[in-house]
XYZ file of C-alpha atoms in Angstrom:
152
model
C 0.000 0.000 0.000
C 1.278 3.467 -0.922
C 0.205 6.364 1.314
C 0.142 9.709 -0.493
C -1.684 11.854 2.068
C -2.498 12.015 5.752
C -6.217 11.422 6.366
C -6.372 13.453 9.600
C -4.888 13.381 13.096
C -6.318 11.125 15.768
C -6.688 14.160 18.047
C -9.215 15.605 15.574
C -11.572 12.616 15.889
C -14.422 12.314 18.350
C -14.827 9.307 20.650
C -17.635 8.082 18.382
C -15.329 8.184 15.351
C -12.640 6.250 17.252
C -14.994 3.754 18.849
C -14.884 0.326 17.249
C -11.937 1.037 14.947
C -8.882 -1.142 15.331
C -5.634 0.851 15.486
C -2.576 -0.422 13.702
C 0.544 1.616 14.511
C 3.608 2.728 12.614
C 6.381 3.541 15.081
C 8.869 6.146 13.839
C 11.892 7.817 15.333
C 11.322 11.564 15.675
C 13.936 12.229 12.964
C 11.852 10.207 10.470
C 8.845 12.514 10.864
C 10.409 14.941 8.343
C 10.776 12.317 5.612
C 8.057 12.606 2.941
C 9.194 9.390 1.243
C 9.964 6.275 3.267
C 9.226 2.600 3.671
C 7.707 1.578 7.011
C 6.229 -1.470 8.708
C 3.230 -1.482 11.037
C 3.131 -3.248 14.383
C 1.126 -5.962 12.554
C 3.925 -6.535 10.021
C 2.220 -4.769 7.101
C 4.675 -2.925 4.848
C 3.701 0.540 3.627
C 5.279 3.049 1.341
C 4.823 6.679 2.324
C 5.102 9.179 -0.515
C 3.373 12.356 0.629
C 2.251 14.616 -2.208
C 2.036 17.702 -0.029
C 5.067 19.290 1.571
C 4.375 18.528 5.223
C 5.927 16.699 8.100
C 4.349 13.749 9.829
C 3.190 14.164 13.421
C 2.379 11.746 16.196
C -1.248 10.736 15.806
C -1.416 11.268 12.042
C -3.758 8.757 10.439
C -2.342 7.262 7.246
C -5.332 5.064 6.446
C -8.868 4.756 7.799
C -11.979 2.790 6.905
C -15.064 1.830 8.942
C -13.176 -0.787 10.968
C -9.441 -0.008 10.888
C -6.936 2.804 10.968
C -3.178 3.070 10.638
C -1.718 5.700 12.972
C 1.753 7.233 13.347
C 3.298 6.859 16.790
C 6.724 8.136 17.834
C 9.427 6.208 19.657
C 10.871 7.791 22.774
C 13.881 10.095 22.511
C 16.694 10.496 25.024
C 16.165 14.123 26.054
C 17.410 16.821 28.352
C 14.422 18.612 29.884
C 15.599 22.083 30.878
C 13.606 24.173 33.371
C 15.190 27.623 33.735
C 14.079 29.455 36.897
C 14.120 32.941 35.387
C 14.607 34.930 32.196
C 18.354 35.293 32.816
C 18.857 31.511 32.954
C 16.646 31.094 29.907
C 18.635 33.661 27.939
C 21.949 32.100 28.947
C 20.831 28.591 27.991
C 19.273 29.754 24.711
C 22.463 31.619 23.788
C 24.677 28.608 24.589
C 22.456 26.190 22.645
C 22.214 28.634 19.724
C 25.997 28.807 19.536
C 25.998 25.025 19.186
C 23.188 25.130 16.587
C 21.152 22.666 18.658
C 17.444 22.480 17.881
C 15.033 22.788 20.793
C 11.344 22.289 21.393
C 9.188 23.870 24.054
C 6.382 22.354 26.114
C 4.804 24.589 28.755
C 7.765 25.946 30.764
C 10.212 23.263 29.612
C 12.871 23.356 26.913
C 13.529 19.960 25.319
C 16.714 19.048 23.483
C 18.137 15.727 22.391
C 20.629 14.345 24.888
C 24.195 15.592 24.571
C 26.737 14.933 27.308
C 28.463 18.274 26.668
C 25.188 20.165 27.161
C 24.512 18.125 30.301
C 27.922 19.229 31.624
C 27.214 22.862 30.640
C 23.870 22.865 32.456
C 25.546 21.494 35.584
C 28.233 24.210 35.359
C 25.557 26.911 34.901
C 23.481 25.405 37.752
C 20.355 25.395 35.574
C 17.719 22.806 36.593
C 17.315 19.911 34.150
C 16.519 16.221 33.982
C 17.455 13.520 31.542
C 14.331 11.669 30.427
C 13.102 9.330 27.774
C 10.032 10.997 26.310
C 8.000 11.024 23.116
C 7.969 14.237 21.115
C 5.186 14.985 18.661
C 7.391 16.523 15.986
C 10.935 16.223 14.716
C 13.790 18.339 16.038
C 14.510 20.750 13.199
C 17.886 22.287 12.431
C 17.549 25.800 11.090
C 19.870 26.502 8.191
C 22.403 29.205 8.985
C 25.930 30.135 8.077
C 28.345 32.499 9.763
C 29.962 33.542 6.491
C 29.000 36.646 4.500
């Protein structure tokens, strides 16, 4: 089966629309969410080709296929993350500046900054005395590097 578009996201469906439908899952690493063309396998062993016509990224909960009885849904594997919780704007600015200098992508959830685990950043956060935890957690979207060059 070739998937060319995302039907909808599971979060957009009502309980009635979900009720009675069997969910087959495709587990992806967060980095694979940006790939418009890829070969995947569901948790039931079904092989799918994804070739999205529109220029969009996949997200956790995206439904690739749905009929009256079944659906195939994207799920994301856990990432090894540093969860940073600055106590004030000064700590936030310092951390953001340091991570920006390293060109590390970050995501934000509520008052937390999430980055993929890096032992050098872990050491930096300890040196700066900024609160953080290392956790395995699912993210809903891929960590995106923003293109940038220092040259003129």
